[in-house]
XYZ file of C-alpha atoms in Angstrom:
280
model
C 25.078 -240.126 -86.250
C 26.586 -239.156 -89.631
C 26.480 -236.313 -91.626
C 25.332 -235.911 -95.204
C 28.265 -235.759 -96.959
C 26.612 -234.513 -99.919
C 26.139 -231.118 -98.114
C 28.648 -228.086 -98.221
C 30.025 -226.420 -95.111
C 30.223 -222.657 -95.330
C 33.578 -221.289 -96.005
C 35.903 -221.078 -93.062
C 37.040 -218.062 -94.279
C 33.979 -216.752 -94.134
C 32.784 -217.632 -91.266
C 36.354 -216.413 -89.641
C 35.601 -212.554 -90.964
C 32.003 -212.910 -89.380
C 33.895 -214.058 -86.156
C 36.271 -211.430 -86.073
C 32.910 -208.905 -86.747
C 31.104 -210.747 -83.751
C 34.214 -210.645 -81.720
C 34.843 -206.365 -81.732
C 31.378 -206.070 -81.984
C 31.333 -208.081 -78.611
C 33.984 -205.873 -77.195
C 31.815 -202.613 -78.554
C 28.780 -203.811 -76.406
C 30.453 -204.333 -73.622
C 32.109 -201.070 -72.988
C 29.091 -199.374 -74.125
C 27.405 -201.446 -71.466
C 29.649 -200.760 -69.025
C 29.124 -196.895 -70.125
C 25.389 -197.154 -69.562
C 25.495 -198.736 -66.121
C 27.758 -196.415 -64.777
C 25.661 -193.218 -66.284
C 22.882 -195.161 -64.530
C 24.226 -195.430 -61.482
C 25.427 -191.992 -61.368
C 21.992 -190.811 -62.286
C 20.600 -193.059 -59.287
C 23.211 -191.312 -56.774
C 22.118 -187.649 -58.128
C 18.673 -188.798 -57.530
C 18.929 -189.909 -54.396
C 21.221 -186.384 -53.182
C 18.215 -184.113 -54.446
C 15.348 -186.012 -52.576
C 17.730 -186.467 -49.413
C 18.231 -182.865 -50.198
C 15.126 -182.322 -50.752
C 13.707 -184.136 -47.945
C 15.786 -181.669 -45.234
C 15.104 -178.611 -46.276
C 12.283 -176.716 -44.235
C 12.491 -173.884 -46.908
C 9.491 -173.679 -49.474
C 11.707 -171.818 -51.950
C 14.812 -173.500 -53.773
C 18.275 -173.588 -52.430
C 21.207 -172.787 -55.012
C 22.336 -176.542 -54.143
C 19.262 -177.906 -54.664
C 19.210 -176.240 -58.328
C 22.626 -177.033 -58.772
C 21.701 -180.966 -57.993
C 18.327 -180.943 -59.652
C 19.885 -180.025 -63.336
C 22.868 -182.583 -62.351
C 19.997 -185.285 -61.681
C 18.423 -184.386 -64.911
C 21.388 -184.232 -67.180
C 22.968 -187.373 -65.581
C 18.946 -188.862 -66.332
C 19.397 -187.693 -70.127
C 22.903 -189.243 -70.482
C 21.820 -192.616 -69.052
C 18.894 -192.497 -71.173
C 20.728 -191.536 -74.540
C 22.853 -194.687 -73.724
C 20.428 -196.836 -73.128
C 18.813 -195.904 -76.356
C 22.253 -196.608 -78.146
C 22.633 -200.323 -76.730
C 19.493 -201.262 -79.235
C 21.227 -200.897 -82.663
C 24.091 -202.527 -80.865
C 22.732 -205.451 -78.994
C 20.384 -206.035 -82.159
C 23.513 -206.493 -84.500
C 25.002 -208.603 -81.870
C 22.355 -210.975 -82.060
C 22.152 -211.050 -85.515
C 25.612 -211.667 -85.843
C 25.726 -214.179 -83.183
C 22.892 -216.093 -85.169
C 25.259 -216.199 -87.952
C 28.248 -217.896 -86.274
C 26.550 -220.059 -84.096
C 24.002 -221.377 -87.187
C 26.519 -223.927 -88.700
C 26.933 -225.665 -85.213
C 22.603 -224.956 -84.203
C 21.946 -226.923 -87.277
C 23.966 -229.550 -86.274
C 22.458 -229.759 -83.000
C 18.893 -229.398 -84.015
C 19.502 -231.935 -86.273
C 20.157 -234.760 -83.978
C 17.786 -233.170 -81.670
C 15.477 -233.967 -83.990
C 16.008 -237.296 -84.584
C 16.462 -238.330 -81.136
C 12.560 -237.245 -80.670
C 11.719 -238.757 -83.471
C 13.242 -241.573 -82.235
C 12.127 -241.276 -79.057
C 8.757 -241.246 -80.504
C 8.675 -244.350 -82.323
C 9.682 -245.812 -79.054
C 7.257 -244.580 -77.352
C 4.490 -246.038 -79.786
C 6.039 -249.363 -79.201
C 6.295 -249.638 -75.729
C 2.544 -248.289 -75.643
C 1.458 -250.876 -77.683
C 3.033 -254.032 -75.629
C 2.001 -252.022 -72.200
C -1.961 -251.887 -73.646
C -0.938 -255.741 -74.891
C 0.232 -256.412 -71.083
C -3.219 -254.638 -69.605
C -5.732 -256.545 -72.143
C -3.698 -259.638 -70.814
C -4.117 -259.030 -67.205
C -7.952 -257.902 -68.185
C -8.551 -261.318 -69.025
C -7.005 -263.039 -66.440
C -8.820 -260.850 -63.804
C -11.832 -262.196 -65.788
C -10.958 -265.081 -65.399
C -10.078 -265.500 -61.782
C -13.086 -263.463 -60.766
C -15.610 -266.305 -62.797
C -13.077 -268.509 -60.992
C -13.794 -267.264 -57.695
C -17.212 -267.159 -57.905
C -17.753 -270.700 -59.103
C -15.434 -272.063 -55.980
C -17.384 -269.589 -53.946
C -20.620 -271.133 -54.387
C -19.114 -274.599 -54.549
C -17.742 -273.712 -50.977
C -20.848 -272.334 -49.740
C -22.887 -275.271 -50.842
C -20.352 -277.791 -49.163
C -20.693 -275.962 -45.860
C -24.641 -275.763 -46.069
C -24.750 -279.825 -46.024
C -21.799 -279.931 -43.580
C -23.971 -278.020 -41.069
C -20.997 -276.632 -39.477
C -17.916 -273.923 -40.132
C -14.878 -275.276 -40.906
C -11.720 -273.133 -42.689
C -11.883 -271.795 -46.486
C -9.922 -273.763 -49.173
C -6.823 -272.846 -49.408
C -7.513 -272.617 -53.242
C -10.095 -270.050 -52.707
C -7.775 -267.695 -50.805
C -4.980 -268.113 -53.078
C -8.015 -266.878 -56.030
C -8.076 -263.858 -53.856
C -4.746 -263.170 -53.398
C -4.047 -263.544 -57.435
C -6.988 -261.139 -58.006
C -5.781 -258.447 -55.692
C -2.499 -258.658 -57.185
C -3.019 -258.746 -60.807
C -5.271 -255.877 -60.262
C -2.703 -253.778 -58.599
C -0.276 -254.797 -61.675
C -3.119 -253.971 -64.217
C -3.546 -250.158 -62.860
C 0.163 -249.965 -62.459
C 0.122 -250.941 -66.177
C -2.307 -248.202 -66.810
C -0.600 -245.783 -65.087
C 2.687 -246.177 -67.028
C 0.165 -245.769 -70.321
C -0.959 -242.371 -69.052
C 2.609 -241.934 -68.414
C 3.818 -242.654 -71.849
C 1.073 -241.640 -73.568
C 1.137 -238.384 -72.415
C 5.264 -237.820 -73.311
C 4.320 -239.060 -76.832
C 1.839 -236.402 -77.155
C 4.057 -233.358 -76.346
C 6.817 -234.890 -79.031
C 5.008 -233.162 -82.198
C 4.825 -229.833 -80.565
C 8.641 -230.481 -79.602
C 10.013 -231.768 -83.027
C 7.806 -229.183 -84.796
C 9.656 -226.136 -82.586
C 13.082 -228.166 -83.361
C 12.280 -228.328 -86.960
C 11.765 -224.647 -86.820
C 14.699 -224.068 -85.168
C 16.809 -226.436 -88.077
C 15.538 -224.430 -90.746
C 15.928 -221.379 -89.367
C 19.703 -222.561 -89.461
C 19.821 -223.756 -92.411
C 18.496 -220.854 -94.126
C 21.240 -218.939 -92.425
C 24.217 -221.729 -93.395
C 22.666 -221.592 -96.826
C 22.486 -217.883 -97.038
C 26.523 -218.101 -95.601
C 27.602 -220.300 -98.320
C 25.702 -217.954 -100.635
C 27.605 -215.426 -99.729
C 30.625 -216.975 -99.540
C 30.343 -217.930 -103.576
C 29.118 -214.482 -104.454
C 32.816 -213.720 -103.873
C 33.887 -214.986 -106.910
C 31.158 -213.893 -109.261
C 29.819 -210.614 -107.991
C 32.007 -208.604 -110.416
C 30.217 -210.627 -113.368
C 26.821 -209.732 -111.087
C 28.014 -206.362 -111.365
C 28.784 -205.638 -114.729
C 25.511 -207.071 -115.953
C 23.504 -204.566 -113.649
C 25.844 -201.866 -114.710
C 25.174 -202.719 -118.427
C 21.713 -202.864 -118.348
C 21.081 -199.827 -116.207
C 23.357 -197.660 -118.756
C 21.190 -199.291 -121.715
C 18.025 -197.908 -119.485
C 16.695 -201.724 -118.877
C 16.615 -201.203 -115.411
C 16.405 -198.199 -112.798
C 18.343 -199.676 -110.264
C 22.073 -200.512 -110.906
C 22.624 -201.742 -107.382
C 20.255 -204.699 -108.307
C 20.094 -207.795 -110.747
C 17.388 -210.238 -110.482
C 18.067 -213.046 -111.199
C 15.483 -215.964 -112.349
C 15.571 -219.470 -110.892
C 14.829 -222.297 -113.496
C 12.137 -224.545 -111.976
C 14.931 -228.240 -112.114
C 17.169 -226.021 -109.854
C 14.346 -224.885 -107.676
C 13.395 -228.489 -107.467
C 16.720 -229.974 -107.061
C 17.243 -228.086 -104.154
C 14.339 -228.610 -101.967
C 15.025 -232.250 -102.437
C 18.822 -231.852 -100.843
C 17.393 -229.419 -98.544
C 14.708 -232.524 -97.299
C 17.654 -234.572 -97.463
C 19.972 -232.595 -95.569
C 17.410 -232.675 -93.339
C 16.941 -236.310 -92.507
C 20.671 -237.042 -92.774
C 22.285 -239.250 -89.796
């Protein structure tokens, strides 16, 4: 499969800096992970001292252990909650990170993904069509052999009336049979394989829909990295503009500058979006 050459890679540089991010980041959750199962487990072993605790005492008032161990239980609870609570942020800009680094790569993969179901679907149609060829073909000769059959049947049957006596079947007419119960078997082996196939080729639009998804999901990402990547280099001009026309008071916001997108460029892009797309 080739690639598009026409389309731009996001800057290794870039995409490096994100890396290191992902990479301390990764290192962040971890320990903090570590952190929360061991407050965790501690809580679990306070727990588990009070009840015992608990559980042995014949007294109905409270011991000065049992206090002791019931606010440990509780405070070793609050930690393990509190760090629990602090993984979300964490694991959240971990995945969102992740997303980031691994989208160059997803897209790539989605992409051929894609066209290997495609592909897979157009042979699919194919081999449907000469298996329903191969059953209307076996159709007609069980047609044909049961007409057969019956004709040599009655011939038979008339042959032994005026002999007056049995004698053995043609060998002819046996053979008839044997055909018939063969082809037949063949013909709903044939249709068997169709349900077969037919069935695969309907779950491939639900499947190249979800890996279309999945593609431009990426490629909005490696678009948005390769945005980023040339803001580098003109952000300062981005900048000044939004400073200059908040001081002149044509704007409120001086952190912001919209910009407007002429309709060619608009267009020009969806069409090497469609054909990033369907590159091979």
């Amino acid at each position: 499969m080739k690639s598009n050459p026409s389309r731009r890679q996001p800057s290794t540089s870039y995409l490096d800096t994100l890396r290191s991010e992902l990479n301390a980041l990764t290192q962040r959750l971890h320990v903090a992970e570590t952190a929360a199962n061991t407050a965790q487990q501690e809580a679990d072993a306070k727990r588990r001292a009070y009840l015992e605790l608990e559980q042995r005492s014949t007294s109905t008032h409270w011991s000065v252990t049992e206090q002791r161990l019931f606010r440990e239980k509780n405070q070793r609870e609050a930690v393990a909650r509190q760090l629990q609570q602090d993984l979300v942020p964490l694991r959240e800009e971990h995945a969102r990170l992740k997303r980031k680094v691994q989208a160059p790569v997803q897209l790539e993969a989605t992409r051929v993904e894609m066209a290997a179901l495609t592909d897979r679907r157009e042979e699919l149609a194919q081999e449907i069509t000469k298996a329903r060829t191969l059953q209307a073909q076996f159709d007609a000769r069980i047609e044909a052999v049961e007409h057969q059959i019956t004709s040599d049947t009655q011939s038979t049957a008339s042959r032994l009336i005026h002999a007056g006596e049995l004698t053995a079947l043609p060998a002819a007419l046996a053979s008839l049979h044997a055909e018939l119960t063969a082809t037949r078997h063949t013909r709903d082996e044939v249709a068997r394989r169709i349900q077969t196939l037919q069935a695969e080729h309907d779950a491939l639009p639900e499947q190249i829909r979800l890996a279309r998804d999945s593609y431009q999901g990426a490629q909005a990402i490696v678009a948005e990295l390769e945005l980023q990547e040339q803001l580098r280099t003109f952000i300062g001009v981005i900048a000044r503009a939004a400073m200059a026309r908040h001081r002149a008071g044509f704007s409120r916001e001086q952190g912001r500058y919209e910009i407007e997108i002429p309709v060619e460029a608009l267009e020009a892009a969806s069409t090497a979006l469609d054909a990033d797309q369907s590159a091979r």
